[in-house]
XYZ file of N, CA, C and O in Angstrom:
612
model
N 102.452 142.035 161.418
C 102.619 140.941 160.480
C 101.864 141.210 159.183
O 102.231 141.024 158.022
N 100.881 141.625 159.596
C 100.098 142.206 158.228
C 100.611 142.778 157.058
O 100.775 142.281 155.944
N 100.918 144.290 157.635
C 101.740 144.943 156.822
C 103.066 144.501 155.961
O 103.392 144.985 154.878
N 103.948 143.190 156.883
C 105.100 143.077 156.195
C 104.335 142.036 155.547
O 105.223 142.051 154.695
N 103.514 141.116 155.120
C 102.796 140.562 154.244
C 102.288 141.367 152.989
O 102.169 141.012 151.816
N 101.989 142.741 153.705
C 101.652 143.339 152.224
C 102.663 144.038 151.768
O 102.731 144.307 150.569
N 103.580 144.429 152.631
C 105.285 144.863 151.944
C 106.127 143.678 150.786
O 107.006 143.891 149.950
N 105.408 142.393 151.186
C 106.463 141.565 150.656
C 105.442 141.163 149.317
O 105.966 140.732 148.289
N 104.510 141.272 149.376
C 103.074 141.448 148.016
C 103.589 142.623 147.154
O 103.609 142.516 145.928
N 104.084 143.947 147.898
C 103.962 144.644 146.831
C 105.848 144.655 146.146
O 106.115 144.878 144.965
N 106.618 144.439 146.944
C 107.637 144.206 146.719
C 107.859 142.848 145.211
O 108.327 143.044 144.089
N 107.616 142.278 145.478
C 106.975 141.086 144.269
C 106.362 141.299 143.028
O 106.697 140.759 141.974
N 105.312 142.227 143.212
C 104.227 142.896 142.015
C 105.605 143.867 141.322
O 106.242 143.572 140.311
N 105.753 144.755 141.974
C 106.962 145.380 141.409
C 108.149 144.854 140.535
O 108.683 145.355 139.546
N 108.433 143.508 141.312
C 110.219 142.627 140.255
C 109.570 142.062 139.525
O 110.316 141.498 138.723
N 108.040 141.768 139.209
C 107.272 140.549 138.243
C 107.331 141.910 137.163
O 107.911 141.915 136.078
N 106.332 143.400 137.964
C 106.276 144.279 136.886
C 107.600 144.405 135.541
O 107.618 144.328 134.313
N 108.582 144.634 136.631
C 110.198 144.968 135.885
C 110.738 143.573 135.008
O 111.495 143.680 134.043
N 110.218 142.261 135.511
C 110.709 141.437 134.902
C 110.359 141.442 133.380
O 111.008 141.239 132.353
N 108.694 141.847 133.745
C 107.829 141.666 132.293
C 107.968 142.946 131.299
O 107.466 143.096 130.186
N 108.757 143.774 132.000
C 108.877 145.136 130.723
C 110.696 145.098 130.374
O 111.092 145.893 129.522
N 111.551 144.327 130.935
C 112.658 144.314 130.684
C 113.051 143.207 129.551
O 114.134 143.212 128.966
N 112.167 142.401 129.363
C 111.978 140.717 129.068
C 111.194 140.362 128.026
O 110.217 139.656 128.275
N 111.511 140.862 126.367
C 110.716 141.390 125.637
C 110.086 139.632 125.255
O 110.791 138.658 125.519
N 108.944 139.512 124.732
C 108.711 138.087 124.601
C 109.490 137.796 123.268
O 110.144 138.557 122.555
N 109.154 136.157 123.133
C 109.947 135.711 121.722
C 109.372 136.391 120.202
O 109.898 136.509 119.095
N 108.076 136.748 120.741
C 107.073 137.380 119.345
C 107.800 138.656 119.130
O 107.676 138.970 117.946
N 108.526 139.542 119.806
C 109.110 140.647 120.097
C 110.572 140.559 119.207
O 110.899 141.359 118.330
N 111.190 139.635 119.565
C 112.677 139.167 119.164
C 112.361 139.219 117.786
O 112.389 140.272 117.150
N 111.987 137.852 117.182
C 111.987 137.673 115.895
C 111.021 138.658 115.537
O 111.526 138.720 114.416
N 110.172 139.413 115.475
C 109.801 140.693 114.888
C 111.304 141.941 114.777
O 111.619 142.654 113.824
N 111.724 141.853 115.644
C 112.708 142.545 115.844
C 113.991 142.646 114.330
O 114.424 143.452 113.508
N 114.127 141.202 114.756
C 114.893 140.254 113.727
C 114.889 140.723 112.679
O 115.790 141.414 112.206
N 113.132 140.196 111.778
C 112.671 140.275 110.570
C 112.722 141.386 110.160
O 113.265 141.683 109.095
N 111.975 142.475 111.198
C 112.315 144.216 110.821
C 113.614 144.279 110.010
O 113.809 144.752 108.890
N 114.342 143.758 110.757
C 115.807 144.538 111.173
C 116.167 144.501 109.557
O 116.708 145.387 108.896
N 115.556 142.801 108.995
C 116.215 142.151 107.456
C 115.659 143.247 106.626
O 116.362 144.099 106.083
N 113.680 143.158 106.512
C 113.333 143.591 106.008
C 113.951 145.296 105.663
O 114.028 145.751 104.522
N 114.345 146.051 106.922
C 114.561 147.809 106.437
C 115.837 147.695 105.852
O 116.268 148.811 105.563
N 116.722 146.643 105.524
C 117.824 146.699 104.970
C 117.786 147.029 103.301
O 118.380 147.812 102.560
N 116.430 145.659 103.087
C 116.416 145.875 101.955
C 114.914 146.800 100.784
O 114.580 146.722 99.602
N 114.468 147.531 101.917
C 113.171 148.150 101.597
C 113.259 149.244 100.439
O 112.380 150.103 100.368
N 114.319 149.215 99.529
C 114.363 149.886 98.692
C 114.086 148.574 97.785
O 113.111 148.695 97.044
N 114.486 147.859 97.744
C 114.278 146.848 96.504
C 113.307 145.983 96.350
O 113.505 144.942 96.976
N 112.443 146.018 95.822
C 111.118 145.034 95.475
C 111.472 143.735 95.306
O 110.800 142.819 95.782
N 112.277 143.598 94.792
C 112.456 141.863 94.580
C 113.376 141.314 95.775
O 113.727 140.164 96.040
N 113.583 142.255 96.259
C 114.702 141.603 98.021
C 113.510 141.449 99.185
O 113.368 140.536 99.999
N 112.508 142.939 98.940
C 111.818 142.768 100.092
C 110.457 141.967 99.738
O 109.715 141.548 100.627
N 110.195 141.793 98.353
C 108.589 140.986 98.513
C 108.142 139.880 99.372
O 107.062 139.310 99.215
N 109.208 139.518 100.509
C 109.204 138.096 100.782
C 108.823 138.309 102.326
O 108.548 137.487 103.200
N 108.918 139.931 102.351
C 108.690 140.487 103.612
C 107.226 141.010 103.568
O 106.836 141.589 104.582
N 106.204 140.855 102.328
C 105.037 141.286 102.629
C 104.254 140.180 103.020
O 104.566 139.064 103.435
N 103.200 140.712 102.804
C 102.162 139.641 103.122
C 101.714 138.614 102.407
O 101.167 138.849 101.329
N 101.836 137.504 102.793
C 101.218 136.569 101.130
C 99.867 137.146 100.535
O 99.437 136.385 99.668
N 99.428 137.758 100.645
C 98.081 138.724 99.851
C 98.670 139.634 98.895
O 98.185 139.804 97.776
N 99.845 140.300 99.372
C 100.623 141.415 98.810
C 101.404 140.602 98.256
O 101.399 140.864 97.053
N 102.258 139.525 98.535
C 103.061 138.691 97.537
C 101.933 138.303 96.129
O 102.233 138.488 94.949
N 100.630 137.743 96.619
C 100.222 137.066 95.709
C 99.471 138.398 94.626
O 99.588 138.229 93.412
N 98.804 139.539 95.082
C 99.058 140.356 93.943
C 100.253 141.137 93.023
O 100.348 141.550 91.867
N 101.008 141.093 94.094
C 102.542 141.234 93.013
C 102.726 140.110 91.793
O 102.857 140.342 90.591
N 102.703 139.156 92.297
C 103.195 138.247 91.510
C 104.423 138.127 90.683
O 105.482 137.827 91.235
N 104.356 138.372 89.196
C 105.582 138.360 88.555
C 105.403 139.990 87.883
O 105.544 140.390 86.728
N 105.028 140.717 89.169
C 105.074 142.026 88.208
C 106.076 142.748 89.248
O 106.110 143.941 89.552
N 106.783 141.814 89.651
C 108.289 142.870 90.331
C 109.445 142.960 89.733
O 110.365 143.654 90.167
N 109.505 142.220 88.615
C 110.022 142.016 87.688
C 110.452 143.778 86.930
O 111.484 144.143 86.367
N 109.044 144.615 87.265
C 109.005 145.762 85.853
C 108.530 146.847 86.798
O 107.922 147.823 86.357
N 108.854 146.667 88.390
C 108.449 147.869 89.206
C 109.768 148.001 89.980
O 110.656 147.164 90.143
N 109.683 149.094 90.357
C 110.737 149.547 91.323
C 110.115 149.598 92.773
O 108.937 149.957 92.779
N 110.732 149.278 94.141
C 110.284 149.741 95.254
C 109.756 151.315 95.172
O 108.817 151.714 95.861
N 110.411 152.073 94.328
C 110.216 153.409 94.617
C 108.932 153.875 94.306
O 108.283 154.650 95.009
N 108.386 153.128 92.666
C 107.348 153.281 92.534
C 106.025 152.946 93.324
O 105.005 153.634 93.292
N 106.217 151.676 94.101
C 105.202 150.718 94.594
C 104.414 152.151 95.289
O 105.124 153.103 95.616
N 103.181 152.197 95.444
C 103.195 152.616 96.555
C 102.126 152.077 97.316
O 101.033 152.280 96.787
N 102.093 151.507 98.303
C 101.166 150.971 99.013
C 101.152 151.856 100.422
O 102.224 152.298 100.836
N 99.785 152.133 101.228
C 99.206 152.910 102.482
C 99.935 152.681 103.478
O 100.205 153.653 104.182
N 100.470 151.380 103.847
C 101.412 151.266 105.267
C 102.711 151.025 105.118
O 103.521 150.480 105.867
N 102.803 151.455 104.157
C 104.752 151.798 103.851
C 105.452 153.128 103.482
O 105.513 153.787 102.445
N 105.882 153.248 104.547
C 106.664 154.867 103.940
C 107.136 154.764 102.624
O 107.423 153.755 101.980
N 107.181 156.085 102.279
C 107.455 156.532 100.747
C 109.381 156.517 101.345
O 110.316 156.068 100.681
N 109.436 156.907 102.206
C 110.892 157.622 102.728
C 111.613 156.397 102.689
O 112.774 156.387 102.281
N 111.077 155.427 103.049
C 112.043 153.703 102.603
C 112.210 153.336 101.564
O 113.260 152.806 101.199
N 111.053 153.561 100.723
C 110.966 152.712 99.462
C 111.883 153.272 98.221
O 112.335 152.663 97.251
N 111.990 154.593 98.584
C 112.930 155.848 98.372
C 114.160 156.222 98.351
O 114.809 157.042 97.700
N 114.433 155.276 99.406
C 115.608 155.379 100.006
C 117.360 155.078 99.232
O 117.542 154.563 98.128
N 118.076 155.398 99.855
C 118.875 154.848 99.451
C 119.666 153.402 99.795
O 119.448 153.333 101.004
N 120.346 152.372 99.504
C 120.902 151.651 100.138
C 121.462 152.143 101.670
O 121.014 151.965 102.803
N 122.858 152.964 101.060
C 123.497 153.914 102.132
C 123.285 154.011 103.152
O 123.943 153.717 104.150
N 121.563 154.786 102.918
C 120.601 155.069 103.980
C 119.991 154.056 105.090
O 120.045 154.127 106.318
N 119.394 153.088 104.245
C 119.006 152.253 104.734
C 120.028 151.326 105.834
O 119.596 150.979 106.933
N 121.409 150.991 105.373
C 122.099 150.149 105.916
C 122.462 150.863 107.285
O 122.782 150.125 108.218
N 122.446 151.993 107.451
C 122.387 153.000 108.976
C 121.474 152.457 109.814
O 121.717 152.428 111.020
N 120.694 152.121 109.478
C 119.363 151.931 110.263
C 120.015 150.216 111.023
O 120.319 149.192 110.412
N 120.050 150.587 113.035
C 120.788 149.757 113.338
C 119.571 149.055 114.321
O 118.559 149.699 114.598
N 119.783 147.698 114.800
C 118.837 146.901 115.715
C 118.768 147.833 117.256
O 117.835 147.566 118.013
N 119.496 148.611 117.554
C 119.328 149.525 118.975
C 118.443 150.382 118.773
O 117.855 150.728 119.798
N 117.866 151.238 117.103
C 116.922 152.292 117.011
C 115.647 151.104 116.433
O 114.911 151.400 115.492
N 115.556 149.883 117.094
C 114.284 149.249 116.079
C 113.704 148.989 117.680
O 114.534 148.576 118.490
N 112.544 149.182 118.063
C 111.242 149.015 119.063
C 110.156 148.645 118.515
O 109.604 149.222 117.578
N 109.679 147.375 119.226
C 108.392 146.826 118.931
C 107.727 146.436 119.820
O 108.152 146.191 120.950
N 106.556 146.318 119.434
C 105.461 145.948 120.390
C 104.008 144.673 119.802
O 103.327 144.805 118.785
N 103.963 144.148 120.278
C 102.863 143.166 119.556
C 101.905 142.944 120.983
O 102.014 143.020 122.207
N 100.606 142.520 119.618
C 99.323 142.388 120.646
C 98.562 141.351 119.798
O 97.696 141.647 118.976
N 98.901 140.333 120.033
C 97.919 139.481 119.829
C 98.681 139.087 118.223
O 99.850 138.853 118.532
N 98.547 138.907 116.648
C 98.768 138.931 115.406
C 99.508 140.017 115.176
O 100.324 140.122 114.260
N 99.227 140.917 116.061
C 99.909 142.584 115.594
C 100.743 142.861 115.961
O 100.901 142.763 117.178
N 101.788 143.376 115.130
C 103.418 144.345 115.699
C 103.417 145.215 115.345
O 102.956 145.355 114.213
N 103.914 146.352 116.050
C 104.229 147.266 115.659
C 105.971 147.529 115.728
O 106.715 147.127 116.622
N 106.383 148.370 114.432
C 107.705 148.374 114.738
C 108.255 149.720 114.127
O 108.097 149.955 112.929
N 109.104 150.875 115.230
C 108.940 151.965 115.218
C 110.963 152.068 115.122
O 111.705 151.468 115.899
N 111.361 152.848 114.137
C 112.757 152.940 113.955
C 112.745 154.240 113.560
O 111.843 154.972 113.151
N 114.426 154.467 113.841
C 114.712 156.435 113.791
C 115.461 155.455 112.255
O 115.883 154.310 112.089
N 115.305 156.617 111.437
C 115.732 156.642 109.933
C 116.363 158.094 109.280
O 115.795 159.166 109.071
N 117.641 157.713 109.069
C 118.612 158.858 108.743
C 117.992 159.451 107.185
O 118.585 158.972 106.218
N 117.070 160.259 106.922
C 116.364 160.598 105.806
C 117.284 162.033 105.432
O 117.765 162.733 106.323
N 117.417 162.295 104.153
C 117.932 163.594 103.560
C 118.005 165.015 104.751
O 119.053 165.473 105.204
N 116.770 165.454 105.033
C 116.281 166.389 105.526
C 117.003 165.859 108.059
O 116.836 166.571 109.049
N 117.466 164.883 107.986
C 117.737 164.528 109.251
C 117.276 162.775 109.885
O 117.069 161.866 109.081
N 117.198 162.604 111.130
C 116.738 161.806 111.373
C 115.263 161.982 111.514
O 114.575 162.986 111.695
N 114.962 160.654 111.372
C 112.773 160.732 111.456
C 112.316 159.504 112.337
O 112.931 158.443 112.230
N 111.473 159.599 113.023
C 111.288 158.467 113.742
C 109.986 158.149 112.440
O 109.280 158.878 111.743
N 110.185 156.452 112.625
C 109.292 156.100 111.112
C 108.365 154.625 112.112
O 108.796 154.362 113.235
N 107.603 154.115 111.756
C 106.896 153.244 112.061
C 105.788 152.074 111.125
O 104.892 152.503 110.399
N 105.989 150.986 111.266
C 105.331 149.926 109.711
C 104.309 148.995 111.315
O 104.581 148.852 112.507
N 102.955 148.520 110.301
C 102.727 147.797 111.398
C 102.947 146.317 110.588
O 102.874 146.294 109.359
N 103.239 145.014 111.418
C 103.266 144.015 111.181
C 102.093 142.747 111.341
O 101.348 142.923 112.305
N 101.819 141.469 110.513
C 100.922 141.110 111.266
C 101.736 139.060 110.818
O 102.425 138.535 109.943
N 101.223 138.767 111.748
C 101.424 137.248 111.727
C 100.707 136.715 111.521
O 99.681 136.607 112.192
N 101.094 135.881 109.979
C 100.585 134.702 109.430
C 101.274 133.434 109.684
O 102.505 133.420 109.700
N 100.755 132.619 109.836
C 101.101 131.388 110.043
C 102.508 131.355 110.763
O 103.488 131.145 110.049
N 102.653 131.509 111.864
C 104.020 132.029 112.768
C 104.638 132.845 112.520
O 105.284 133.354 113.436
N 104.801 133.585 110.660
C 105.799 134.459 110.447
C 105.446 135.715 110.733
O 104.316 135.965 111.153
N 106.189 136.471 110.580
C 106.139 137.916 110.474
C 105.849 138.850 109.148
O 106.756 138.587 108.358
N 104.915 139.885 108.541
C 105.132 140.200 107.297
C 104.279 141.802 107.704
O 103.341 142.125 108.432
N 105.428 142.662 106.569
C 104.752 143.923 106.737
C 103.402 143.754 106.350
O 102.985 142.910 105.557
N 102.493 144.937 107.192
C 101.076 145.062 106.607
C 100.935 146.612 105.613
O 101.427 147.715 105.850
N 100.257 146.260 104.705
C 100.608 147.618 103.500
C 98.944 148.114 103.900
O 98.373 149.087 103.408
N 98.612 147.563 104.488
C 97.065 147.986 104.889
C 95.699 148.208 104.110
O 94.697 148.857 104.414
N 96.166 147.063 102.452
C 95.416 147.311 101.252
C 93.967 146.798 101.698
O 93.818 145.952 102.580
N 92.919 147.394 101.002
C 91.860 146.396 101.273
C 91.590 145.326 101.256
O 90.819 144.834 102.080
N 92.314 144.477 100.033
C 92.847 142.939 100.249
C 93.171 142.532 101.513
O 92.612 141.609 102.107
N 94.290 143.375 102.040
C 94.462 142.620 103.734
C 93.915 142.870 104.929
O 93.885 142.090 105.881
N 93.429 144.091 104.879
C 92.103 144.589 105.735
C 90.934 143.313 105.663
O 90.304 143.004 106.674
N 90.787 142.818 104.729
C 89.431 141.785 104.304
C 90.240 140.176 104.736
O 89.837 139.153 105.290
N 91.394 140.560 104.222
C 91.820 138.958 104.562
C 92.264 138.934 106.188
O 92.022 138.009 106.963
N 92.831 139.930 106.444
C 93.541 140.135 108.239
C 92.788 140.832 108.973
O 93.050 140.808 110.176
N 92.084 141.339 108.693
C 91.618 142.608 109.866
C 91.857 143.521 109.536
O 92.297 143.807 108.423
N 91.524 144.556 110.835
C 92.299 145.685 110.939
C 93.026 145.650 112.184
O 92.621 145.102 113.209
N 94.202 146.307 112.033
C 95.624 145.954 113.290
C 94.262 146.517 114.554
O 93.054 146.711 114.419
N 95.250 146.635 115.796
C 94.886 147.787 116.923
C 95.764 148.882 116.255
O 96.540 148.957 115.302
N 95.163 149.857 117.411
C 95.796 151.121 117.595
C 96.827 151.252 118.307
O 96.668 151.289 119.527
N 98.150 151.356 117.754
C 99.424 151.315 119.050
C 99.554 152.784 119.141
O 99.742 153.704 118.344
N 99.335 152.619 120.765
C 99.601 153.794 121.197
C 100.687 154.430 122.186
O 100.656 154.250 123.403
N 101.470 155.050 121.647
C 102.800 155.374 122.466
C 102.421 156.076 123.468
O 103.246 156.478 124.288
């Protein structure tokens, strides 16, 4: 009797395990989501500012007006997006977007059809006030947010 008590314990631990890695949470989804908007339009500064951080919105201000995405360059944004082409960008589909969050933090890791081939690329995210917004990792948001974790694949 013992044993099938602990057969039916570990049998259980196992479908809870599979439930909880098949079963991405809701913080997962709408990160997912927002990614998905945001890499559409990550060539354009005035499409995507709404996707940074209000720290990064509020030093932009009205100077997106006279910058290009291409120029921007901020630490936690690929150059290879901001770069990009429309074309490019609109390839980029919700089946190659994976995320992971821990606590405020997402991470969100997509294959990106770049000149030279595909690239696996990765932005981390952080949540303010329920939303979602890329982190550019300036010292402004380091001081205002933290610093993310370390996602480790």
């Amino acid at each position: 009797m013992k044993h099938r008590s602990l057969f039916l314990v570990g049998v259980f631990a196992v479908g809870l395990a599979l439930l909880v890695v098949a079963c991405p949470s809701p913080g997962d989804v709408a990160l997912k989501a927002r990614a998905l908007s945001y890499l559409k339009v990550a060539n354009d500064i005035s499409a995507s500012k709404e996707f940074f951080s209000p720290k990064i919105q509020d030093a932009l201000g009205s100077a997106t007006g006279r910058i290009s995405a291409a120029t921007l360059a901020l630490p936690g944004i690929p150059m290879a997006l901001t770069s990009a082409t429309s074309d490019q960008l609109a390839k980029i589909s919700a089946e190659s977007i994976h995320t992971r969050t821990q606590g405020k933090w997402g991470q969100v890791r997509f294959t990106f059809e770049s000149a030279t081939g595909p690239r696996q690329m990765s932005t981390v995210w952080v949540r303010v006030n329920g939303q979602w917004y890329v982190f550019a990792a300036t010292d402004g948001e380091i001081h205002e947010y933290g610093k993310p974790p370390v996602f480790v694949d």
